[in-house]
Amino acid sequence: MFRRRIALFVAALTAVLAGPAPASAADPVPWTMAPCATAYLEGVAKDSGVGWFVLDGLAVPCEPTVAGSGIRVAVYRPDMTVGESTGYQVRLFKNAEPRRFGVAVIKPEPGEYGVCVLAGEMSRIACTRVVIAANRNTATSTLLDIDDPLVTKEVDAAPYSGDIYPPPPKGAPTPTCGTCF
């Protein structure tokens, strides 16, 4: 009995000293795309904490609802053949209630972008056209048809990371995105 306790103590101490195992792309945070949802987009604004433009909106799950499900946001550039969705651009539903969200979507680089909320089988459910001004501080957004050529592309989707804001550049302090949730 005493030896077993010592062995358990040594195993626990080793685990604590070694720290948590790093997450990998093969070990994503478990979740699934909501099979059905609607989304209402409110616009974009620059978040001073991370320096990115954040898409604000409301997502509402619809039947059938699935536990641990959510939506994903994708960004489309006119010069790219696919849209992109990173691991921090996922938002989970806590229950069957509507969910307000803010998602960092675009670095402050002048240009035109399509941004869509996805559900189901990576289907676009709501989209907006975002134009970032040359001053890099302001942007306009206008609702965009989900079949607009700017966004009718496949999406390269990274595994869900569990994070809600973009990673900081190497060596930079960890940002806080006050409007990302």
Coordinates of N, CA and C in Angstrom, one line a residue:
M1 N 0.8 -1.2 0.0 CA 0.0 0.0 0.0 C 0.9 1.3 0.0
F2 N 1.9 1.3 0.9 CA 2.8 2.4 1.0 C 3.5 2.6 -0.3
R3 N 4.0 1.6 -1.0 CA 4.8 1.7 -2.2 C 3.9 2.2 -3.3
R4 N 2.6 1.8 -3.3 CA 1.7 2.3 -4.3 C 1.4 3.8 -4.2
R5 N 1.3 4.2 -3.0 CA 1.1 5.7 -2.7 C 2.3 6.5 -3.2
I6 N 3.5 5.9 -2.9 CA 4.8 6.6 -3.4 C 4.8 6.6 -4.9
A7 N 4.5 5.5 -5.5 CA 4.5 5.5 -7.0 C 3.5 6.5 -7.6
L8 N 2.3 6.6 -7.0 CA 1.3 7.6 -7.5 C 1.8 9.0 -7.3
F9 N 2.4 9.2 -6.1 CA 3.0 10.6 -5.8 C 4.0 10.9 -6.8
V10 N 5.0 10.0 -7.1 CA 6.0 10.3 -8.1 C 5.4 10.5 -9.5
A11 N 4.4 9.7 -9.9 CA 3.8 9.9 -11.2 C 3.1 11.3 -11.2
A12 N 2.4 11.7 -10.2 CA 1.8 13.0 -10.2 C 2.8 14.1 -10.2
L13 N 3.9 14.0 -9.4 CA 4.9 15.0 -9.4 C 5.6 15.1 -10.7
T14 N 5.8 14.0 -11.4 CA 6.4 14.1 -12.7 C 5.5 14.8 -13.7
A15 N 4.2 14.5 -13.7 CA 3.3 15.1 -14.6 C 3.3 16.6 -14.3
V16 N 3.3 17.1 -13.1 CA 3.2 18.5 -12.8 C 4.5 19.2 -13.3
L17 N 5.7 18.6 -13.0 CA 6.9 19.2 -13.4 C 7.1 19.2 -14.9
A18 N 6.6 18.2 -15.6 CA 6.7 18.2 -17.1 C 5.8 19.2 -17.7
G19 N 4.7 19.6 -17.1 CA 3.7 20.5 -17.6 C 2.8 19.9 -18.6
P20 N 1.8 20.6 -19.1 CA 0.8 20.0 -20.0 C 1.4 19.7 -21.3
A21 N 0.9 18.7 -21.9 CA 1.4 18.4 -23.3 C 0.9 19.4 -24.3
P22 N 1.7 19.8 -25.2 CA 1.3 20.8 -26.2 C 0.2 20.3 -27.1
A23 N -0.8 21.2 -27.4 CA -1.8 20.8 -28.3 C -1.3 20.7 -29.7
S24 N -1.8 19.8 -30.5 CA -1.4 19.7 -31.9 C -2.6 19.7 -32.8
A25 N -2.3 19.8 -34.1 CA -3.4 19.8 -35.1 C -4.2 18.5 -35.0
A26 N -3.5 17.4 -34.6 CA -4.2 16.1 -34.5 C -5.0 16.0 -33.3
D27 N -4.9 17.0 -32.4 CA -5.6 17.0 -31.1 C -6.5 18.2 -30.9
P28 N -7.4 18.5 -31.9 CA -8.2 19.8 -31.8 C -9.2 19.7 -30.7
V29 N -9.6 20.9 -30.3 CA -10.7 20.9 -29.3 C -11.9 20.3 -29.9
P30 N -12.6 19.4 -29.2 CA -13.8 18.8 -29.8 C -14.9 19.7 -30.0
W31 N -15.5 19.7 -31.2 CA -16.7 20.5 -31.5 C -17.2 20.0 -32.8
T32 N -18.4 20.5 -33.2 CA -18.9 20.1 -34.5 C -19.6 21.4 -35.1
M33 N -19.7 21.5 -36.4 CA -20.5 22.6 -37.0 C -21.9 22.4 -36.6
A34 N -22.6 23.5 -36.3 CA -24.0 23.4 -36.0 C -24.7 23.0 -37.4
P35 N -25.5 22.0 -37.4 CA -26.2 21.6 -38.6 C -27.1 22.6 -39.2
C36 N -27.6 23.5 -38.3 CA -28.5 24.5 -38.8 C -28.3 25.8 -37.9
A37 N -28.2 26.9 -38.5 CA -28.1 28.2 -37.8 C -28.4 29.3 -38.7
T38 N -28.7 30.4 -38.1 CA -28.9 31.7 -38.9 C -27.9 32.7 -38.2
A39 N -27.6 33.7 -38.9 CA -26.7 34.7 -38.4 C -27.1 36.1 -38.9
Y40 N -26.9 37.1 -38.0 CA -27.2 38.5 -38.3 C -25.9 39.2 -38.1
L41 N -25.4 39.9 -39.1 CA -24.1 40.6 -39.0 C -24.3 42.1 -38.7
E42 N -23.6 42.6 -37.7 CA -23.8 44.0 -37.3 C -22.7 44.9 -37.8
G43 N -21.6 44.4 -38.3 CA -20.6 45.2 -38.9 C -19.2 44.9 -38.3
V44 N -18.2 45.7 -38.7 CA -16.8 45.5 -38.3 C -16.3 46.8 -37.6
A45 N -15.4 46.6 -36.7 CA -14.8 47.7 -36.0 C -13.4 47.2 -35.6
K46 N -12.4 48.2 -35.6 CA -11.1 47.9 -35.2 C -11.0 47.7 -33.7
D47 N -10.4 46.6 -33.2 CA -10.2 46.4 -31.8 C -8.8 46.9 -31.5
S48 N -8.6 47.8 -30.6 CA -7.3 48.4 -30.2 C -6.4 47.4 -29.5
G49 N -7.0 46.4 -28.8 CA -6.3 45.4 -28.1 C -5.4 44.5 -29.0
V50 N -6.0 44.0 -30.1 CA -5.2 43.2 -31.0 C -4.9 43.9 -32.3
G51 N -5.5 45.0 -32.6 CA -5.2 45.8 -33.8 C -5.9 45.2 -35.0
W52 N -6.8 44.2 -34.9 CA -7.5 43.6 -36.0 C -8.9 44.2 -36.1
F53 N -9.5 44.0 -37.3 CA -10.9 44.3 -37.4 C -11.7 43.1 -37.0
V54 N -12.8 43.4 -36.2 CA -13.6 42.4 -35.6 C -15.0 42.4 -36.2
L55 N -15.5 41.3 -36.6 CA -16.9 41.1 -37.1 C -17.8 40.9 -35.9
D56 N -18.8 41.7 -35.7 CA -19.8 41.5 -34.6 C -21.1 41.0 -35.2
G57 N -21.7 40.1 -34.5 CA -23.0 39.6 -34.9 C -23.7 38.8 -33.9
L58 N -24.8 38.1 -34.4 CA -25.6 37.3 -33.5 C -25.8 36.0 -34.3
A59 N -25.6 34.8 -33.7 CA -25.9 33.6 -34.3 C -27.0 32.9 -33.5
V60 N -27.9 32.2 -34.2 CA -29.0 31.5 -33.6 C -29.0 30.1 -34.1
P61 N -28.9 29.1 -33.2 CA -29.1 27.7 -33.7 C -30.5 27.4 -34.0
C62 N -30.7 26.5 -34.9 CA -32.1 26.1 -35.2 C -32.1 24.5 -35.3
E63 N -33.3 24.0 -35.3 CA -33.4 22.5 -35.2 C -32.8 21.9 -36.5
P64 N -32.1 20.8 -36.4 CA -31.8 20.1 -35.1 C -30.6 20.7 -34.5
T65 N -30.6 20.9 -33.1 CA -29.5 21.4 -32.4 C -28.6 20.2 -32.0
V66 N -27.4 20.4 -31.8 CA -26.4 19.4 -31.5 C -25.5 20.0 -30.3
A67 N -25.3 19.2 -29.3 CA -24.5 19.6 -28.2 C -23.0 19.8 -28.7
G68 N -22.3 20.8 -28.2 CA -20.9 21.1 -28.6 C -20.8 21.6 -30.0
S69 N -21.8 22.2 -30.5 CA -21.8 22.7 -31.9 C -21.6 24.2 -31.9
G70 N -21.2 24.7 -33.1 CA -21.0 26.1 -33.3 C -21.0 26.5 -34.7
I71 N -20.5 27.8 -34.9 CA -20.4 28.4 -36.2 C -18.9 28.6 -36.4
R72 N -18.6 28.9 -37.7 CA -17.2 29.3 -38.1 C -17.3 30.5 -39.0
V73 N -16.3 31.3 -38.9 CA -16.2 32.5 -39.7 C -15.1 32.3 -40.7
A74 N -15.3 32.7 -42.0 CA -14.3 32.6 -43.0 C -14.1 33.9 -43.7
V75 N -12.8 34.2 -44.1 CA -12.5 35.4 -44.8 C -12.0 35.1 -46.2
Y76 N -12.5 35.9 -47.2 CA -12.2 35.7 -48.6 C -11.6 36.9 -49.2
R77 N -10.5 36.8 -49.8 CA -9.8 37.9 -50.5 C -10.0 37.7 -52.0
P78 N -10.2 38.8 -52.8 CA -10.4 38.6 -54.2 C -9.2 38.0 -54.9
D79 N -8.0 38.1 -54.4 CA -6.8 37.5 -55.0 C -6.5 36.1 -54.6
M80 N -7.3 35.5 -53.8 CA -7.1 34.1 -53.3 C -8.2 33.2 -53.9
T81 N -7.8 31.9 -54.2 CA -8.7 31.0 -54.8 C -9.6 30.3 -53.7
V82 N -9.2 30.4 -52.5 CA -10.0 29.8 -51.4 C -10.1 30.8 -50.3
G83 N -11.2 30.6 -49.5 CA -11.4 31.4 -48.2 C -10.5 30.7 -47.1
E84 N -10.3 31.5 -46.1 CA -9.5 31.0 -44.9 C -10.3 31.1 -43.6
S85 N -10.2 30.1 -42.8 CA -10.8 30.2 -41.5 C -9.8 29.6 -40.5
T86 N -9.4 30.4 -39.5 CA -8.3 29.9 -38.6 C -9.0 29.2 -37.4
G87 N -8.2 28.7 -36.5 CA -8.6 28.0 -35.4 C -9.3 28.8 -34.3
Y88 N -9.1 30.1 -34.3 CA -9.8 31.0 -33.3 C -11.0 31.6 -33.9
Q89 N -11.4 31.3 -35.1 CA -12.6 31.9 -35.7 C -13.8 31.0 -35.6
V90 N -13.9 30.2 -34.5 CA -15.0 29.4 -34.2 C -15.7 29.9 -33.0
R91 N -17.0 29.9 -32.9 CA -17.7 30.2 -31.7 C -18.8 29.1 -31.5
L92 N -18.8 28.6 -30.2 CA -19.7 27.6 -29.9 C -20.9 28.1 -29.3
F93 N -22.0 27.4 -29.5 CA -23.3 27.6 -28.8 C -23.2 27.0 -27.4
K94 N -23.6 27.8 -26.4 CA -23.6 27.2 -25.1 C -24.9 26.4 -24.8
N95 N -25.9 26.7 -25.6 CA -27.2 26.0 -25.5 C -28.0 26.4 -26.7
A96 N -29.3 26.2 -26.7 CA -30.1 26.5 -27.9 C -30.5 28.0 -28.0
E97 N -29.9 28.8 -27.2 CA -30.2 30.2 -27.2 C -29.3 31.0 -28.2
P98 N -29.7 32.1 -28.7 CA -28.9 33.0 -29.6 C -27.6 33.3 -28.9
R99 N -26.5 33.5 -29.7 CA -25.2 33.8 -29.2 C -24.7 35.0 -29.9
R100 N -24.3 36.1 -29.1 CA -23.6 37.2 -29.7 C -22.2 36.8 -29.8
F101 N -21.6 37.3 -30.9 CA -20.2 37.0 -31.1 C -19.4 38.2 -31.7
G102 N -18.1 38.2 -31.4 CA -17.1 39.1 -32.0 C -16.0 38.2 -32.4
V103 N -15.5 38.3 -33.7 CA -14.5 37.5 -34.2 C -13.4 38.3 -34.9
A104 N -12.2 38.3 -34.5 CA -11.1 39.0 -35.2 C -11.0 38.3 -36.6
V105 N -11.2 39.2 -37.7 CA -11.2 38.6 -39.0 C -10.1 39.1 -40.0
I106 N -9.7 40.4 -39.8 CA -8.9 41.0 -40.8 C -7.8 41.9 -40.2
K107 N -6.5 41.7 -40.5 CA -5.5 42.6 -40.1 C -5.8 43.9 -40.8
P108 N -5.3 45.0 -40.2 CA -5.5 46.3 -40.8 C -4.7 46.6 -42.1
E109 N -5.1 45.9 -43.1 CA -4.5 46.0 -44.4 C -5.5 46.5 -45.4
P110 N -5.3 47.7 -46.0 CA -6.3 48.2 -47.0 C -6.7 47.2 -48.0
G111 N -8.0 47.2 -48.4 CA -8.5 46.3 -49.4 C -9.9 45.9 -49.2
E112 N -10.4 45.0 -50.0 CA -11.7 44.5 -50.0 C -11.7 43.0 -49.6
Y113 N -12.6 42.6 -48.7 CA -12.6 41.3 -48.2 C -14.1 40.8 -48.1
G114 N -14.3 39.5 -48.3 CA -15.6 38.9 -48.0 C -15.5 38.2 -46.7
V115 N -16.5 38.3 -45.9 CA -16.4 37.6 -44.6 C -17.8 36.9 -44.4
C116 N -17.8 35.6 -44.1 CA -19.0 34.9 -44.0 C -19.0 34.0 -42.7
V117 N -20.2 33.8 -42.2 CA -20.5 32.9 -41.1 C -20.9 31.6 -41.8
L118 N -20.3 30.5 -41.3 CA -20.6 29.2 -41.9 C -21.3 28.3 -40.8
A119 N -22.1 27.4 -41.3 CA -22.7 26.4 -40.5 C -23.0 25.1 -41.4
G120 N -23.5 24.1 -40.8 CA -23.8 22.9 -41.6 C -22.6 22.3 -42.2
E121 N -22.6 22.0 -43.5 CA -21.4 21.5 -44.2 C -20.6 22.6 -44.8
M122 N -20.1 23.5 -44.0 CA -19.3 24.6 -44.4 C -20.1 25.5 -45.3
S123 N -21.4 25.6 -45.1 CA -22.3 26.5 -45.9 C -22.3 27.9 -45.4
R124 N -22.3 28.8 -46.3 CA -22.4 30.2 -46.0 C -23.8 30.6 -45.6
I125 N -24.0 31.1 -44.4 CA -25.3 31.5 -43.9 C -25.5 33.0 -43.8
A126 N -24.5 33.8 -43.8 CA -24.5 35.2 -43.8 C -23.2 35.8 -44.2
C127 N -23.2 36.8 -45.0 CA -21.9 37.3 -45.5 C -21.9 38.9 -45.5
T128 N -20.7 39.5 -45.5 CA -20.6 40.9 -45.6 C -19.3 41.2 -46.4
R129 N -19.4 42.3 -47.1 CA -18.2 42.8 -47.8 C -17.6 43.9 -46.9
V130 N -16.3 43.7 -46.6 CA -15.6 44.7 -45.8 C -14.5 45.4 -46.6
V131 N -14.5 46.7 -46.5 CA -13.5 47.5 -47.2 C -12.7 48.3 -46.2
I132 N -11.4 48.0 -46.1 CA -10.6 48.7 -45.1 C -10.0 49.9 -45.8
A133 N -10.1 51.1 -45.2 CA -9.6 52.3 -45.8 C -8.1 52.3 -45.8
A134 N -7.5 53.2 -46.7 CA -6.1 53.4 -46.8 C -5.5 53.8 -45.5
N135 N -6.2 54.5 -44.6 CA -5.7 54.9 -43.3 C -5.5 53.7 -42.3
R136 N -6.0 52.5 -42.7 CA -5.9 51.3 -41.9 C -6.6 51.4 -40.5
N137 N -7.4 52.4 -40.3 CA -8.1 52.5 -39.0 C -9.6 52.4 -39.2
T138 N -10.1 52.6 -40.4 CA -11.6 52.5 -40.5 C -11.9 51.5 -41.6
A139 N -13.2 51.0 -41.5 CA -13.7 50.1 -42.5 C -15.1 50.2 -42.6
T140 N -15.6 49.9 -43.8 CA -17.1 49.8 -44.0 C -17.5 48.4 -44.3
S141 N -18.7 48.1 -43.9 CA -19.2 46.7 -44.2 C -20.6 46.8 -44.8
T142 N -20.9 46.1 -45.8 CA -22.2 46.0 -46.4 C -22.6 44.5 -46.6
L143 N -23.8 44.2 -46.3 CA -24.3 42.9 -46.5 C -24.0 42.4 -47.9
L144 N -23.7 41.1 -48.0 CA -23.3 40.5 -49.3 C -24.1 39.2 -49.4
D145 N -24.6 39.0 -50.7 CA -25.3 37.8 -50.9 C -24.4 36.6 -50.8
I146 N -24.9 35.5 -50.2 CA -24.0 34.3 -49.9 C -23.5 33.7 -51.2
D147 N -24.1 34.0 -52.4 CA -23.6 33.5 -53.6 C -22.8 34.5 -54.5
D148 N -22.4 35.6 -53.8 CA -21.6 36.6 -54.5 C -20.3 35.9 -54.9
P149 N -19.7 36.2 -56.1 CA -18.5 35.6 -56.6 C -17.3 35.9 -55.6
L150 N -17.3 36.9 -54.8 CA -16.2 37.2 -53.9 C -16.1 36.0 -52.9
V151 N -17.2 35.4 -52.5 CA -17.2 34.4 -51.5 C -17.6 32.9 -51.9
T152 N -17.9 32.7 -53.2 CA -18.2 31.4 -53.7 C -17.0 30.6 -53.9
K153 N -16.3 30.3 -52.9 CA -15.0 29.5 -52.9 C -15.0 28.5 -51.8
E154 N -14.2 27.5 -52.0 CA -14.0 26.5 -50.9 C -13.3 27.2 -49.8
V155 N -13.3 26.6 -48.6 CA -12.7 27.2 -47.4 C -11.6 26.3 -46.9
D156 N -10.4 26.8 -46.7 CA -9.3 26.1 -46.0 C -9.5 26.4 -44.5
A157 N -10.0 25.4 -43.7 CA -10.3 25.6 -42.3 C -9.3 24.9 -41.4
A158 N -8.7 25.6 -40.5 CA -7.8 25.1 -39.6 C -8.6 24.5 -38.4
P159 N -8.0 23.5 -37.7 CA -8.7 22.9 -36.6 C -9.0 24.0 -35.5
Y160 N -10.1 23.8 -34.8 CA -10.5 24.7 -33.7 C -9.5 24.6 -32.6
S161 N -8.9 25.8 -32.2 CA -7.9 25.9 -31.2 C -8.4 26.1 -29.8
G162 N -9.7 26.5 -29.7 CA -10.2 26.9 -28.4 C -9.9 28.3 -28.0
D163 N -9.1 29.0 -28.8 CA -8.8 30.4 -28.6 C -9.9 31.3 -29.2
I164 N -9.9 32.6 -28.7 CA -10.9 33.5 -29.2 C -10.3 34.7 -29.9
Y165 N -9.0 34.8 -29.9 CA -8.3 35.9 -30.6 C -7.0 35.4 -31.2
P166 N -6.5 36.1 -32.2 CA -5.4 35.7 -33.0 C -4.1 35.6 -32.1
P167 N -3.2 34.7 -32.4 CA -2.0 34.6 -31.6 C -1.1 35.9 -31.9
P168 N -0.4 36.3 -30.9 CA 0.5 37.5 -31.0 C 1.7 37.2 -31.9
P169 N 2.2 38.2 -32.5 CA 3.5 37.9 -33.3 C 4.5 37.4 -32.3
K170 N 5.5 36.6 -32.8 CA 6.5 36.1 -32.0 C 7.2 37.2 -31.2
G171 N 7.4 37.0 -29.9 CA 8.1 37.9 -29.0 C 7.2 39.0 -28.5
A172 N 6.0 39.2 -29.0 CA 5.1 40.2 -28.6 C 4.3 39.8 -27.4
P173 N 3.8 40.7 -26.5 CA 3.0 40.3 -25.4 C 1.7 39.8 -25.9
T174 N 1.0 38.9 -25.1 CA -0.3 38.4 -25.4 C -1.3 39.5 -25.4
P175 N -2.0 39.7 -26.6 CA -3.0 40.7 -26.6 C -4.3 40.3 -25.9
T176 N -5.2 41.3 -25.7 CA -6.5 41.0 -25.2 C -7.5 41.6 -26.2
C177 N -8.3 40.8 -26.7 CA -9.3 41.3 -27.7 C -10.6 41.6 -26.9
G178 N -10.8 42.8 -26.6 CA -12.0 43.1 -25.8 C -13.3 42.9 -26.5
T179 N -13.3 42.8 -27.8 CA -14.6 42.6 -28.5 C -14.7 41.2 -29.1
C180 N -13.7 40.3 -28.8 CA -13.8 39.0 -29.3 C -14.4 38.1 -28.2
F181 N -15.5 37.4 -28.6 CA -16.1 36.5 -27.6 C -16.9 35.5 -28.3

